[in-house]
Amino acid sequence: MAKRKLKRVDLIFSQDCSCKDILTAALKKSREEIIQELIDSGLKGRGGAGFPTGLKWKMAAAEKGNRKYVICNADEGEPGTFKDREILDRVALKVLGGMALCAYVIDAREGYIYLRYEYRFLIPKLEKMIETFHKWMDEFDLDFRVKLFIGGGAYVCGEETSLIESMEGKRGEPRNKPPYPTNQGYLGKPTVVNNVETLVYTMMIMRIGAEEFKAMGIEGSSGSKLFSVSGDTHKAGIYEIEMGMTLEDFVKEFGDGDTKAVQVGGASGFCVPRKRFKETTIGFQGGLKGFSLPTGGSMMIFNSSRSMYNVLHNYLEFFEEESCGQCTPCRVGCQQLLKGIEAIKRGEKSHRYLNDLMRLSETMKLTAKCGLGQSVANSFASIVENFREEMIY
Amino acid sequence: MTVKMINLTIDGKKIGVPEGTTLLEAAKLEKVKIPTLCYHDDLCIAGNCRVCVVEVEGWRVLPAACATPAMEGMVVYTNSPLVRRARRDILALLVSEHSTQCTTCYRSTNCELQELAAEYNIDNEIYINLIKDKHFTIDRTSWAIEKDETKCIRCQRCVRTCAELQKVNALDVIHKGANMKIATFFDTVMSEVVCTNCGQCINRCPTGALTERRYIDEIWDALGDPEKHVIVQTAPAVRVALGEVLGFEPGVRVTGKMAAALKHLGFDSVLDTDFAADLTIMEEGHELLDRLKRKLVDKEDVSLPLMTSCSPGWIKFIEHMYPDHLGHLSTCKSPQQMFGAIAKTYYAERKGLDPKNIVNVSVMPCSAKKYEANRIEMNDSGFQDVDLVCTTRELGHMIRQSGVDFKEIPEAKFDPFMGDSTGAAVIFGATGGVMEAALRTAYEVVTGREVPFDGLNITPVRGMDGIREAKVKLENVLPEWSFLEGVELRVAIAHGLTNATQIMDDVAIGNSPYHFIEIMACPGGCIGGGGQPIPTNAEIRRKRAEAIYTEDEKMVIRKSHQNPEVIQLYKEFLGKPLGEKSHHLLHTKYVRRERV
Ligand SMILES: Cc1cc2nc3c(=O)[nH]c(=O)nc-3n(C[C@H](O)[C@H](O)[C@H](O)COP(=O)(O)O)c2cc1C
Ligand code: SF4
């Protein structure tokens, strides 16, 4: 099984290069060259779904028409993650640079940064950056303008189609897919939605080249990624780390010596118990026996003092409230999972009811309309499977 | 343009379908029924109930068949173990959030959730009942519409109906997560919002969450009261749809059976709204001619185009949405209300009845008629003109309760006086019908000749296109109408309030090229009304409309001004159209309303 030693990387926040220089060089290349370079780099979206970025841009570029949009997803709603905020605060021009690259590749004139409601304090700073950025665009003779859009404050609005709905002034409810945004997005036009971090990496790949980026990480999960480390650790914070480390290495570095489990990927991610640390590699699913990293790269460390029932209860409360409520499996399923574990804990339902709930969570994963409802089963099943006694007694 | 064909396999069978076909449609072509709840033929796709999920080889999830286009090479299973289990789970979830009081539910046996729950054997409570802890309410404030949150499955069919078909947006989704629900603006009560009472949401609600406010008990009480003389009137569209709730296929005319059943129920007089429809044409036709004269001859500043006022949903809509343009509305009351006013005056007199003992019941294809009957203006007879309004569906219930074998009952006729009508009246029930009836009369009044259309069938105004228009040239007119010589009368028809706004927006900016416009709030006109049998779709509405036009052709008299009883009414009581008595009893005023 492929894996890597835990290695810190410094690409995202590095200040040793000028964004303008990167853009100057990149914009000399053809669209096809840039797409190919991104595909070769193996870069996958850092917003959760892990879709290959080069491919996404290629699809949008292939669409006809000249009204297309680039949207930077800065809704960052996953509890315990704040890496996008950090990026926008410290290296916003890199994000804007990534948007310009995308606009150039897909032929878009307008871009938006969909900023999480709670991040409004960043507005003055971002507006200044955008002003500078627009001057560059003029210098590059690139007809591209970026505006800020302030989000409505719901977690589900981070889901790309829901985000688009809310930008169109509608209720933030996820759409049916297909069609995907690259085909019919904002105002029905081809749209690329990328996470803040993804956009920065496109710039970094332009700087260091696909080869060097791909040299990091492992098959199927190349490069590095920002991780938000929290929970029972003395080193809470944001770290850029090469992909492919084992959880064992991770816990050695960040744990407090008494780690009982790590929640990989936040509420919508997986809970990995101690006995699995060795065999678990952090990277995108597929190809390797690891766990996906839905949204944010959140790594939450729990030591033995934690009640996993409480952990799960918190997650379920979060989902029960943050589900947009439109689809049955998610709206009702979340309520049932929450009420279900409470009833078992109180002894009103037998422990066998956990099996019904496990099946229900599987149904939610298969049938919910969007990623929110589909991923509730991740934390639910992995916590219940590994900490069944804690659920009952 | 040739359509690209997509090849796929459904349940082991290879088929080809045109590009853009959804999996739901593709399965239907193969005669495979995939269950649905949030899907409705008349509405855009929502894909939120997830009951129609299917399995697709190589897909990570089970997609919703209603929202997934067929793709080349797809291998689809509509009934695999995985699919069945998922559907059953989803149905069980819906049931856990639903007040399963089927025995006390008006929609029992005509409920899509009930049917599927039975089909999938949701025969015990798998999940925890969620209703108990929720503070759900039942809103009975409206004269017309009841909204019961405990039975809502949040399919949003009503929301889409109100937005897409009617552009009213009285219902919307509020809150999220466990608290998400369908509500009015700020969760205000139904009686206080822009709701037009059209009831289109009721027709598309899969469960008993939205129903008409029922008056069945009050009607039975009146029938049982020996002091009361209970009159019933039935609207044109009822006779072509009532059969559907009593075992007939859509499109079967049951006029005679209905009259017989009403007599069996014990109504003292079984009369016909159609009579009042003919009366409406007399008044409204002359109103049109009068306005034209005042405009063209007297150069007065009268509002043209004239717009019809028979549809109470449309009336409330224009009062809310275009309050500055109420002058365009005909001042004529709707046939229901004309009937009510005449019944408690002239009819009472003729029959020697004390109007205070008359109970006017009307059977309507409409929920807005319930509201209309209760408008404070509607008491020109000195009493509330129409007392109790029930829908086609409610009458179906009453007939079943009475034990009558509707299929076998011999046909009967309406009672004389106010029971006679013409073909022109019956077509009121379909979109374009009022226009056609008005033209048949107005043209003849002006020229002395029949309308120049084969067999009196003015086909350009018929059909189901959302907006239609027609022109009729007035030539060789009678001397007293000489100012109309050579005038090309331009008319338009719209049904469904979304279509109405298209016409109305032009009227509002003074840019409408028409003289006369017919608007019906409901798709298809009254045959698609909010009180009609459920389900509804374009095909059913088409069949009902066909039946209406057949009924017209079968009538001996087909022009309103030739209705002998109407002629008699003018002679003995009203004098002439737009006369003083008419003005008092048959015309009304409108109210400016707020938009929210
Ligand atoms: C419930 C939910 C919340 C999401 N929230 C975010 C978010 O806050 N930020 C983000 O970039 N992506 C979020 N996503 C993922 C987006 O839908 C989308 O996949 C992503 O923005 C695409 O960008 P990427 O390809 O660069 O990752 C969320 C997805 C779901 C299902
Ligand atoms: S899965 Fe949840 S959040 Fe997503 S569409 Fe369904 S109800 Fe909304």
mmCIF file of N, CA and C in Angstrom, chain B residues 196-280:
data_model
loop_
_atom_site.group_PDB
_atom_site.id
_atom_site.type_symbol
_atom_site.label_atom_id
_atom_site.label_comp_id
_atom_site.label_asym_id
_atom_site.label_seq_id
_atom_site.Cartn_x
_atom_site.Cartn_y
_atom_site.Cartn_z
ATOM 1 N N THR B 196 -55.347 33.156 -3.862
ATOM 2 C CA THR B 196 -56.533 33.497 -4.660
ATOM 3 C C THR B 196 -57.655 32.494 -4.450
ATOM 4 N N ASN B 197 -57.409 31.491 -3.636
ATOM 5 C CA ASN B 197 -58.372 30.416 -3.362
ATOM 6 C C ASN B 197 -58.637 29.537 -4.571
ATOM 7 N N CYS B 198 -57.766 29.597 -5.566
ATOM 8 C CA CYS B 198 -58.038 28.859 -6.805
ATOM 9 C C CYS B 198 -58.005 27.355 -6.592
ATOM 10 N N GLY B 199 -57.283 26.908 -5.560
ATOM 11 C CA GLY B 199 -57.298 25.484 -5.234
ATOM 12 C C GLY B 199 -56.473 24.601 -6.150
ATOM 13 N N GLN B 200 -55.667 25.211 -7.001
ATOM 14 C CA GLN B 200 -54.822 24.392 -7.869
ATOM 15 C C GLN B 200 -53.825 23.569 -7.045
ATOM 16 N N CYS B 201 -53.432 24.132 -5.907
ATOM 17 C CA CYS B 201 -52.533 23.395 -5.014
ATOM 18 C C CYS B 201 -53.220 22.152 -4.471
ATOM 19 N N ILE B 202 -54.517 22.291 -4.177
ATOM 20 C CA ILE B 202 -55.278 21.141 -3.668
ATOM 21 C C ILE B 202 -55.262 20.026 -4.707
ATOM 22 N N ASN B 203 -55.498 20.422 -5.954
ATOM 23 C CA ASN B 203 -55.566 19.422 -7.019
ATOM 24 C C ASN B 203 -54.261 18.663 -7.197
ATOM 25 N N ARG B 204 -53.178 19.281 -6.770
ATOM 26 C CA ARG B 204 -51.882 18.646 -6.968
ATOM 27 C C ARG B 204 -51.265 18.146 -5.675
ATOM 28 N N CYS B 205 -51.949 18.300 -4.578
ATOM 29 C CA CYS B 205 -51.426 17.781 -3.303
ATOM 30 C C CYS B 205 -51.615 16.264 -3.287
ATOM 31 N N PRO B 206 -50.530 15.516 -3.050
ATOM 32 C CA PRO B 206 -50.666 14.059 -3.090
ATOM 33 C C PRO B 206 -51.406 13.503 -1.870
ATOM 34 N N THR B 207 -51.502 14.297 -0.810
ATOM 35 C CA THR B 207 -52.112 13.800 0.428
ATOM 36 C C THR B 207 -53.242 14.733 0.857
ATOM 37 N N GLY B 208 -53.592 14.640 2.103
ATOM 38 C CA GLY B 208 -54.674 15.481 2.620
ATOM 39 C C GLY B 208 -54.181 16.767 3.258
ATOM 40 N N ALA B 209 -52.982 17.215 2.903
ATOM 41 C CA ALA B 209 -52.441 18.421 3.534
ATOM 42 C C ALA B 209 -53.172 19.675 3.080
ATOM 43 N N LEU B 210 -53.594 19.685 1.837
ATOM 44 C CA LEU B 210 -54.356 20.829 1.330
ATOM 45 C C LEU B 210 -55.693 20.301 0.825
ATOM 46 N N THR B 211 -56.751 20.804 1.391
ATOM 47 C CA THR B 211 -58.088 20.372 0.965
ATOM 48 C C THR B 211 -58.986 21.599 0.931
ATOM 49 N N GLU B 212 -60.127 21.440 0.288
ATOM 50 C CA GLU B 212 -61.092 22.527 0.330
ATOM 51 C C GLU B 212 -61.772 22.493 1.692
ATOM 52 N N ARG B 213 -62.179 23.660 2.163
ATOM 53 C CA ARG B 213 -62.983 23.691 3.383
ATOM 54 C C ARG B 213 -64.342 23.089 3.033
ATOM 55 N N ARG B 214 -64.721 22.091 3.793
ATOM 56 C CA ARG B 214 -65.930 21.351 3.426
ATOM 57 C C ARG B 214 -67.177 21.928 4.091
ATOM 58 N N TYR B 215 -68.298 21.873 3.334
ATOM 59 C CA TYR B 215 -69.578 22.337 3.862
ATOM 60 C C TYR B 215 -70.623 21.229 3.790
ATOM 61 N N ILE B 216 -70.139 19.996 3.704
ATOM 62 C CA ILE B 216 -71.053 18.861 3.531
ATOM 63 C C ILE B 216 -72.059 18.783 4.689
ATOM 64 N N ASP B 217 -71.569 18.908 5.900
ATOM 65 C CA ASP B 217 -72.472 18.771 7.057
ATOM 66 C C ASP B 217 -73.534 19.867 7.069
ATOM 67 N N GLU B 218 -73.105 21.095 6.754
ATOM 68 C CA GLU B 218 -74.060 22.204 6.741
ATOM 69 C C GLU B 218 -75.130 21.966 5.676
ATOM 70 N N ILE B 219 -74.713 21.396 4.557
ATOM 71 C CA ILE B 219 -75.687 21.142 3.488
ATOM 72 C C ILE B 219 -76.680 20.062 3.929
ATOM 73 N N TRP B 220 -76.160 19.001 4.529
ATOM 74 C CA TRP B 220 -77.067 17.952 5.038
ATOM 75 C C TRP B 220 -78.032 18.533 6.073
ATOM 76 N N ASP B 221 -77.493 19.397 6.926
ATOM 77 C CA ASP B 221 -78.360 20.005 7.950
ATOM 78 C C ASP B 221 -79.494 20.788 7.307
ATOM 79 N N ALA B 222 -79.163 21.570 6.282
ATOM 80 C CA ALA B 222 -80.182 22.366 5.606
ATOM 81 C C ALA B 222 -81.223 21.446 4.960
ATOM 82 N N LEU B 223 -80.712 20.376 4.352
ATOM 83 C CA LEU B 223 -81.639 19.451 3.679
ATOM 84 C C LEU B 223 -82.588 18.787 4.680
ATOM 85 N N GLY B 224 -82.091 18.641 5.882
ATOM 86 C CA GLY B 224 -82.904 17.980 6.890
ATOM 87 C C GLY B 224 -83.849 18.926 7.621
ATOM 88 N N ASP B 225 -83.754 20.213 7.306
ATOM 89 C CA ASP B 225 -84.552 21.212 8.023
ATOM 90 C C ASP B 225 -85.838 21.492 7.248
ATOM 91 N N PRO B 226 -86.995 21.100 7.787
ATOM 92 C CA PRO B 226 -88.249 21.235 7.035
ATOM 93 C C PRO B 226 -88.623 22.684 6.758
ATOM 94 N N GLU B 227 -88.102 23.607 7.546
ATOM 95 C CA GLU B 227 -88.390 25.033 7.340
ATOM 96 C C GLU B 227 -87.745 25.583 6.069
ATOM 97 N N LYS B 228 -86.701 24.912 5.662
ATOM 98 C CA LYS B 228 -85.881 25.498 4.596
ATOM 99 C C LYS B 228 -86.270 24.981 3.220
ATOM 100 N N HIS B 229 -86.199 25.897 2.266
ATOM 101 C CA HIS B 229 -86.322 25.490 0.870
ATOM 102 C C HIS B 229 -84.899 25.512 0.301
ATOM 103 N N VAL B 230 -84.385 24.322 0.046
ATOM 104 C CA VAL B 230 -82.982 24.260 -0.360
ATOM 105 C C VAL B 230 -82.880 24.145 -1.878
ATOM 106 N N ILE B 231 -82.241 25.151 -2.449
ATOM 107 C CA ILE B 231 -82.059 25.192 -3.903
ATOM 108 C C ILE B 231 -80.619 24.787 -4.211
ATOM 109 N N VAL B 232 -80.444 23.969 -5.211
ATOM 110 C CA VAL B 232 -79.076 23.683 -5.631
ATOM 111 C C VAL B 232 -78.890 24.124 -7.069
ATOM 112 N N GLN B 233 -77.751 24.708 -7.333
ATOM 113 C CA GLN B 233 -77.360 25.046 -8.709
ATOM 114 C C GLN B 233 -76.052 24.322 -9.000
ATOM 115 N N THR B 234 -75.876 23.872 -10.214
ATOM 116 C CA THR B 234 -74.622 23.181 -10.542
ATOM 117 C C THR B 234 -73.963 23.850 -11.735
ATOM 118 N N ALA B 235 -72.680 24.061 -11.593
ATOM 119 C CA ALA B 235 -71.920 24.764 -12.628
ATOM 120 C C ALA B 235 -71.684 23.850 -13.830
ATOM 121 N N PRO B 236 -71.448 24.459 -15.005
ATOM 122 C CA PRO B 236 -71.285 23.653 -16.218
ATOM 123 C C PRO B 236 -70.202 22.583 -16.121
ATOM 124 N N ALA B 237 -69.078 22.909 -15.495
ATOM 125 C CA ALA B 237 -67.953 21.978 -15.535
ATOM 126 C C ALA B 237 -68.138 20.773 -14.613
ATOM 127 N N VAL B 238 -69.127 20.856 -13.719
ATOM 128 C CA VAL B 238 -69.321 19.753 -12.766
ATOM 129 C C VAL B 238 -69.804 18.500 -13.488
ATOM 130 N N ARG B 239 -70.730 18.698 -14.438
ATOM 131 C CA ARG B 239 -71.376 17.548 -15.099
ATOM 132 C C ARG B 239 -70.437 16.736 -15.963
ATOM 133 N N VAL B 240 -69.275 17.302 -16.331
ATOM 134 C CA VAL B 240 -68.334 16.529 -17.155
ATOM 135 C C VAL B 240 -67.186 15.949 -16.330
ATOM 136 N N ALA B 241 -67.268 16.123 -15.004
ATOM 137 C CA ALA B 241 -66.174 15.616 -14.167
ATOM 138 C C ALA B 241 -66.674 14.797 -12.980
ATOM 139 N N LEU B 242 -67.892 15.057 -12.556
ATOM 140 C CA LEU B 242 -68.422 14.354 -11.380
ATOM 141 C C LEU B 242 -68.306 12.839 -11.522
ATOM 142 N N GLY B 243 -68.506 12.350 -12.737
ATOM 143 C CA GLY B 243 -68.416 10.915 -12.987
ATOM 144 C C GLY B 243 -67.103 10.320 -12.497
ATOM 145 N N GLU B 244 -66.030 11.112 -12.571
ATOM 146 C CA GLU B 244 -64.713 10.586 -12.199
ATOM 147 C C GLU B 244 -64.633 10.160 -10.737
ATOM 148 N N VAL B 245 -65.398 10.820 -9.877
ATOM 149 C CA VAL B 245 -65.346 10.408 -8.467
ATOM 150 C C VAL B 245 -66.383 9.323 -8.174
ATOM 151 N N LEU B 246 -67.157 8.950 -9.188
ATOM 152 C CA LEU B 246 -68.199 7.958 -8.962
ATOM 153 C C LEU B 246 -68.086 6.790 -9.938
ATOM 154 N N GLY B 247 -66.866 6.526 -10.351
ATOM 155 C CA GLY B 247 -66.628 5.296 -11.096
ATOM 156 C C GLY B 247 -66.604 5.397 -12.610
ATOM 157 N N PHE B 248 -66.717 6.616 -13.143
ATOM 158 C CA PHE B 248 -66.651 6.754 -14.593
ATOM 159 C C PHE B 248 -65.265 7.221 -15.030
ATOM 160 N N GLU B 249 -64.967 6.994 -16.291
ATOM 161 C CA GLU B 249 -63.721 7.489 -16.863
ATOM 162 C C GLU B 249 -63.818 9.007 -17.076
ATOM 163 N N PRO B 250 -62.683 9.693 -17.139
ATOM 164 C CA PRO B 250 -62.726 11.131 -17.446
ATOM 165 C C PRO B 250 -63.409 11.373 -18.794
ATOM 166 N N GLY B 251 -64.179 12.434 -18.863
ATOM 167 C CA GLY B 251 -64.789 12.804 -20.135
ATOM 168 C C GLY B 251 -66.200 12.267 -20.326
ATOM 169 N N VAL B 252 -66.741 11.562 -19.331
ATOM 170 C CA VAL B 252 -68.111 11.061 -19.451
ATOM 171 C C VAL B 252 -69.075 12.115 -18.899
ATOM 172 N N ARG B 253 -70.109 12.450 -19.690
ATOM 173 C CA ARG B 253 -71.080 13.452 -19.257
ATOM 174 C C ARG B 253 -72.140 12.785 -18.394
ATOM 175 N N VAL B 254 -72.375 13.315 -17.207
ATOM 176 C CA VAL B 254 -73.342 12.678 -16.303
ATOM 177 C C VAL B 254 -74.434 13.662 -15.886
ATOM 178 N N THR B 255 -74.758 14.591 -16.769
ATOM 179 C CA THR B 255 -75.708 15.654 -16.431
ATOM 180 C C THR B 255 -77.022 15.113 -15.862
ATOM 181 N N GLY B 256 -77.623 14.175 -16.579
ATOM 182 C CA GLY B 256 -78.926 13.654 -16.169
ATOM 183 C C GLY B 256 -78.851 12.874 -14.866
ATOM 184 N N LYS B 257 -77.795 12.100 -14.718
ATOM 185 C CA LYS B 257 -77.622 11.338 -13.485
ATOM 186 C C LYS B 257 -77.418 12.275 -12.299
ATOM 187 N N MET B 258 -76.655 13.323 -12.564
ATOM 188 C CA MET B 258 -76.395 14.280 -11.501
ATOM 189 C C MET B 258 -77.702 14.932 -11.035
ATOM 190 N N ALA B 259 -78.518 15.347 -12.002
ATOM 191 C CA ALA B 259 -79.789 15.975 -11.636
ATOM 192 C C ALA B 259 -80.641 14.996 -10.826
ATOM 193 N N ALA B 260 -80.629 13.729 -11.263
ATOM 194 C CA ALA B 260 -81.409 12.720 -10.552
ATOM 195 C C ALA B 260 -80.878 12.522 -9.130
ATOM 196 N N ALA B 261 -79.548 12.442 -9.011
ATOM 197 C CA ALA B 261 -78.953 12.223 -7.695
ATOM 198 C C ALA B 261 -79.242 13.394 -6.760
ATOM 199 N N LEU B 262 -79.217 14.613 -7.313
ATOM 200 C CA LEU B 262 -79.484 15.786 -6.472
ATOM 201 C C LEU B 262 -80.910 15.743 -5.935
ATOM 202 N N LYS B 263 -81.830 15.294 -6.782
ATOM 203 C CA LYS B 263 -83.213 15.161 -6.316
ATOM 204 C C LYS B 263 -83.294 14.115 -5.222
ATOM 205 N N HIS B 264 -82.557 13.044 -5.433
ATOM 206 C CA HIS B 264 -82.540 11.986 -4.430
ATOM 207 C C HIS B 264 -81.976 12.485 -3.097
ATOM 208 N N LEU B 265 -80.991 13.358 -3.180
ATOM 209 C CA LEU B 265 -80.402 13.891 -1.940
ATOM 210 C C LEU B 265 -81.414 14.742 -1.178
ATOM 211 N N GLY B 266 -82.457 15.208 -1.866
ATOM 212 C CA GLY B 266 -83.506 15.939 -1.166
ATOM 213 C C GLY B 266 -83.540 17.434 -1.422
ATOM 214 N N PHE B 267 -82.855 17.905 -2.424
ATOM 215 C CA PHE B 267 -82.941 19.334 -2.730
ATOM 216 C C PHE B 267 -84.345 19.666 -3.209
ATOM 217 N N ASP B 268 -84.842 20.795 -2.769
ATOM 218 C CA ASP B 268 -86.215 21.164 -3.114
ATOM 219 C C ASP B 268 -86.309 21.640 -4.563
ATOM 220 N N SER B 269 -85.286 22.330 -5.007
ATOM 221 C CA SER B 269 -85.243 22.745 -6.407
ATOM 222 C C SER B 269 -83.868 22.405 -6.954
ATOM 223 N N VAL B 270 -83.872 21.652 -8.046
ATOM 224 C CA VAL B 270 -82.593 21.290 -8.655
ATOM 225 C C VAL B 270 -82.447 22.131 -9.916
ATOM 226 N N LEU B 271 -81.636 23.162 -9.797
ATOM 227 C CA LEU B 271 -81.554 24.163 -10.860
ATOM 228 C C LEU B 271 -80.140 24.209 -11.433
ATOM 229 N N ASP B 272 -79.960 25.134 -12.352
ATOM 230 C CA ASP B 272 -78.730 25.073 -13.128
ATOM 231 C C ASP B 272 -78.030 26.421 -13.191
ATOM 232 N N THR B 273 -76.771 26.437 -12.795
ATOM 233 C CA THR B 273 -75.976 27.655 -12.928
ATOM 234 C C THR B 273 -75.921 28.098 -14.387
ATOM 235 N N ASP B 274 -76.075 27.134 -15.287
ATOM 236 C CA ASP B 274 -76.038 27.458 -16.713
ATOM 237 C C ASP B 274 -77.067 28.533 -17.078
ATOM 238 N N PHE B 275 -78.208 28.481 -16.402
ATOM 239 C CA PHE B 275 -79.209 29.517 -16.627
ATOM 240 C C PHE B 275 -78.585 30.893 -16.377
ATOM 241 N N ALA B 276 -77.849 30.986 -15.269
ATOM 242 C CA ALA B 276 -77.230 32.256 -14.918
ATOM 243 C C ALA B 276 -76.058 32.594 -15.829
ATOM 244 N N ALA B 277 -75.491 31.573 -16.416
ATOM 245 C CA ALA B 277 -74.410 31.831 -17.377
ATOM 246 C C ALA B 277 -74.981 32.546 -18.597
ATOM 247 N N ASP B 278 -76.144 32.084 -19.042
ATOM 248 C CA ASP B 278 -76.801 32.775 -20.158
ATOM 249 C C ASP B 278 -77.124 34.223 -19.771
ATOM 250 N N LEU B 279 -77.560 34.376 -18.533
ATOM 251 C CA LEU B 279 -77.876 35.717 -18.052
ATOM 252 C C LEU B 279 -76.618 36.590 -18.028
ATOM 253 N N THR B 280 -75.522 36.000 -17.608
ATOM 254 C CA THR B 280 -74.244 36.712 -17.581
ATOM 255 C C THR B 280 -73.880 37.205 -18.976
#
